């Protein structure tokens, strides 16, 4: 047996939307039986991705979140139609090796410069691509870990 769940949100670019989106996602993951630590990681990924839109996508009034959950993984897409990001910054955020990240002086990054690095550390895969209408698409993929109560989702 397998599952497929999709959450789709179209939200105003307002900080109040971030905890609401995180609670919706957490409730879905909890209901399905995802382990608490895995839910926390996925929630932080979503929070950081949304916070990046709130903080940096100043040229847009709204943003979209779509979350696809299967019996194997959770895929988060956060899309904004704001200004196009410099591709060099995207490469820095997504292609640094773990060794380069560990050696990096995090004091150089201010409090608002760590979001993509946090997402990269928690997600199994992270992709940042230009949106077709401008702006940015963030895709984060995380493998799900299930509680023992959720074994029905693991039967095939």
Short mmCIF file of C-alpha atoms in Angstrom, two decimals:
data_model
loop_
_atom_site.label_atom_id
_atom_site.label_comp_id
_atom_site.label_asym_id
_atom_site.label_seq_id
_atom_site.Cartn_x
_atom_site.Cartn_y
_atom_site.Cartn_z
CA UNK A 1 0.00 0.00 0.00
CA UNK A 2 1.29 3.45 -0.77
CA UNK A 3 0.11 6.94 0.00
CA UNK A 4 0.12 10.25 -1.80
CA UNK A 5 -0.85 13.53 -0.18
CA UNK A 6 -0.55 17.01 -1.66
CA UNK A 7 -0.85 20.28 0.19
CA UNK A 8 -1.03 23.43 -1.92
CA UNK A 9 -1.09 26.93 -0.46
CA UNK A 10 -1.19 30.33 -2.12
CA UNK A 11 -0.30 32.85 0.59
CA UNK A 12 0.34 36.55 1.04
CA UNK A 13 4.00 37.40 1.63
CA UNK A 14 3.44 37.99 5.33
CA UNK A 15 5.38 36.58 8.28
CA UNK A 16 2.13 35.40 9.91
CA UNK A 17 1.70 32.80 7.16
CA UNK A 18 4.89 30.93 8.07
CA UNK A 19 3.80 29.33 11.38
CA UNK A 20 0.38 28.53 9.90
CA UNK A 21 1.95 26.68 6.97
CA UNK A 22 4.31 24.85 9.32
CA UNK A 23 1.43 23.74 11.57
CA UNK A 24 -0.56 22.45 8.58
CA UNK A 25 2.42 20.42 7.39
CA UNK A 26 3.22 19.10 10.86
CA UNK A 27 -0.38 18.00 11.41
CA UNK A 28 -0.41 16.11 8.11
CA UNK A 29 2.92 14.42 8.86
CA UNK A 30 1.85 13.57 12.43
CA UNK A 31 -1.45 12.11 11.21
CA UNK A 32 0.40 9.90 8.74
CA UNK A 33 2.82 8.71 11.45
CA UNK A 34 6.09 10.42 10.57
CA UNK A 35 8.67 10.36 13.39
CA UNK A 36 8.77 13.55 15.51
CA UNK A 37 12.43 14.31 14.71
CA UNK A 38 11.79 13.97 11.00
CA UNK A 39 8.72 16.22 11.31
CA UNK A 40 10.84 18.81 13.13
CA UNK A 41 13.47 18.78 10.37
CA UNK A 42 10.87 19.11 7.63
CA UNK A 43 9.12 21.88 9.55
CA UNK A 44 12.36 23.81 9.87
CA UNK A 45 13.04 23.37 6.14
CA UNK A 46 9.62 24.84 5.35
CA UNK A 47 10.06 27.65 7.88
CA UNK A 48 13.43 28.69 6.46
CA UNK A 49 12.19 28.50 2.87
CA UNK A 50 9.16 30.67 3.67
CA UNK A 51 11.24 33.08 5.74
CA UNK A 52 13.53 33.56 2.74
CA UNK A 53 10.54 34.60 0.64
CA UNK A 54 9.27 36.98 3.34
CA UNK A 55 12.72 38.52 3.78
CA UNK A 56 14.04 38.63 0.23
CA UNK A 57 11.22 38.48 -2.35
CA UNK A 58 10.32 42.13 -1.97
CA UNK A 59 9.00 42.47 -5.54
CA UNK A 60 6.03 40.17 -4.94
CA UNK A 61 2.95 40.26 -2.72
CA UNK A 62 2.41 36.52 -2.44
CA UNK A 63 4.04 33.11 -2.75
CA UNK A 64 3.09 29.49 -3.27
CA UNK A 65 3.88 26.35 -1.34
CA UNK A 66 3.24 22.84 -2.60
CA UNK A 67 4.12 19.79 -0.56
CA UNK A 68 3.99 16.26 -1.92
CA UNK A 69 4.13 13.43 0.61
CA UNK A 70 4.49 9.79 -0.37
CA UNK A 71 5.31 6.70 1.64
CA UNK A 72 8.99 7.41 0.92
CA UNK A 73 9.59 11.14 0.89
CA UNK A 74 8.37 14.68 1.35
CA UNK A 75 9.01 17.20 -1.42
CA UNK A 76 8.56 20.88 -0.60
CA UNK A 77 8.31 23.52 -3.33
CA UNK A 78 8.28 27.19 -2.37
CA UNK A 79 7.81 29.55 -5.32
CA UNK A 80 7.90 33.33 -5.44
CA UNK A 81 7.62 35.69 -8.38
CA UNK A 82 9.99 38.32 -7.00
CA UNK A 83 13.31 39.44 -8.39
CA UNK A 84 15.56 36.91 -10.05
CA UNK A 85 18.40 35.74 -7.82
CA UNK A 86 22.02 35.89 -8.96
CA UNK A 87 22.86 32.30 -10.06
CA UNK A 88 26.27 32.55 -8.36
CA UNK A 89 24.50 32.87 -5.00
CA UNK A 90 22.42 29.80 -5.76
CA UNK A 91 25.53 27.77 -6.52
CA UNK A 92 27.14 28.90 -3.26
CA UNK A 93 24.10 27.82 -1.30
CA UNK A 94 23.58 24.44 -2.94
CA UNK A 95 26.94 23.15 -4.13
CA UNK A 96 29.36 23.76 -1.28
CA UNK A 97 30.80 20.52 0.03
CA UNK A 98 30.23 19.50 3.64
CA UNK A 99 33.92 20.18 4.29
CA UNK A 100 33.62 23.70 2.84
CA UNK A 101 30.54 24.35 4.95
CA UNK A 102 32.25 23.07 8.10
CA UNK A 103 35.30 25.25 7.46
CA UNK A 104 33.22 28.31 6.76
CA UNK A 105 33.34 31.05 9.37
CA UNK A 106 29.65 31.30 10.22
CA UNK A 107 30.28 34.62 11.93
CA UNK A 108 30.72 36.00 8.42
CA UNK A 109 27.08 35.18 7.74
CA UNK A 110 24.70 37.43 9.60
CA UNK A 111 21.61 36.08 11.33
CA UNK A 112 19.65 36.27 8.08
CA UNK A 113 22.25 34.55 5.89
CA UNK A 114 22.01 30.98 7.11
CA UNK A 115 18.60 29.81 5.90
CA UNK A 116 19.71 28.01 2.75
CA UNK A 117 22.62 26.42 4.59
CA UNK A 118 20.21 25.12 7.24
CA UNK A 119 17.91 23.72 4.55
CA UNK A 120 20.86 22.12 2.78
CA UNK A 121 21.98 20.47 6.02
CA UNK A 122 18.54 19.03 6.78
CA UNK A 123 17.25 18.04 3.33
CA UNK A 124 18.47 15.07 1.32
CA UNK A 125 18.30 17.19 -1.84
CA UNK A 126 18.03 20.94 -2.43
CA UNK A 127 17.39 22.61 -5.77
CA UNK A 128 17.11 26.33 -6.45
CA UNK A 129 16.01 27.35 -9.91
CA UNK A 130 14.69 30.53 -11.49
CA UNK A 131 10.88 30.61 -11.68
CA UNK A 132 9.43 30.95 -15.18
CA UNK A 133 7.84 34.29 -14.26
CA UNK A 134 10.90 35.59 -12.40
CA UNK A 135 11.72 34.90 -8.80
CA UNK A 136 12.82 31.57 -7.46
CA UNK A 137 11.70 27.97 -6.99
CA UNK A 138 13.12 26.18 -3.97
CA UNK A 139 12.69 22.40 -3.92
CA UNK A 140 13.73 20.41 -0.87
CA UNK A 141 13.44 16.62 -0.74
CA UNK A 142 13.54 14.68 2.52
CA UNK A 143 13.27 10.93 3.10
CA UNK A 144 10.58 10.15 5.64
CA UNK A 145 11.10 8.13 8.80
CA UNK A 146 8.00 6.47 10.21
CA UNK A 147 6.82 5.61 13.72
CA UNK A 148 5.98 2.00 14.52
CA UNK A 149 2.29 2.99 14.46
CA UNK A 150 2.60 3.84 10.78
CA UNK A 151 3.61 0.41 9.56
CA UNK A 152 0.54 0.16 7.30
CA UNK A 153 2.19 2.78 5.02
CA UNK A 154 5.27 0.62 4.74
CA UNK A 155 3.45 -2.50 3.51
CA UNK A 156 3.75 -3.09 -0.20
#
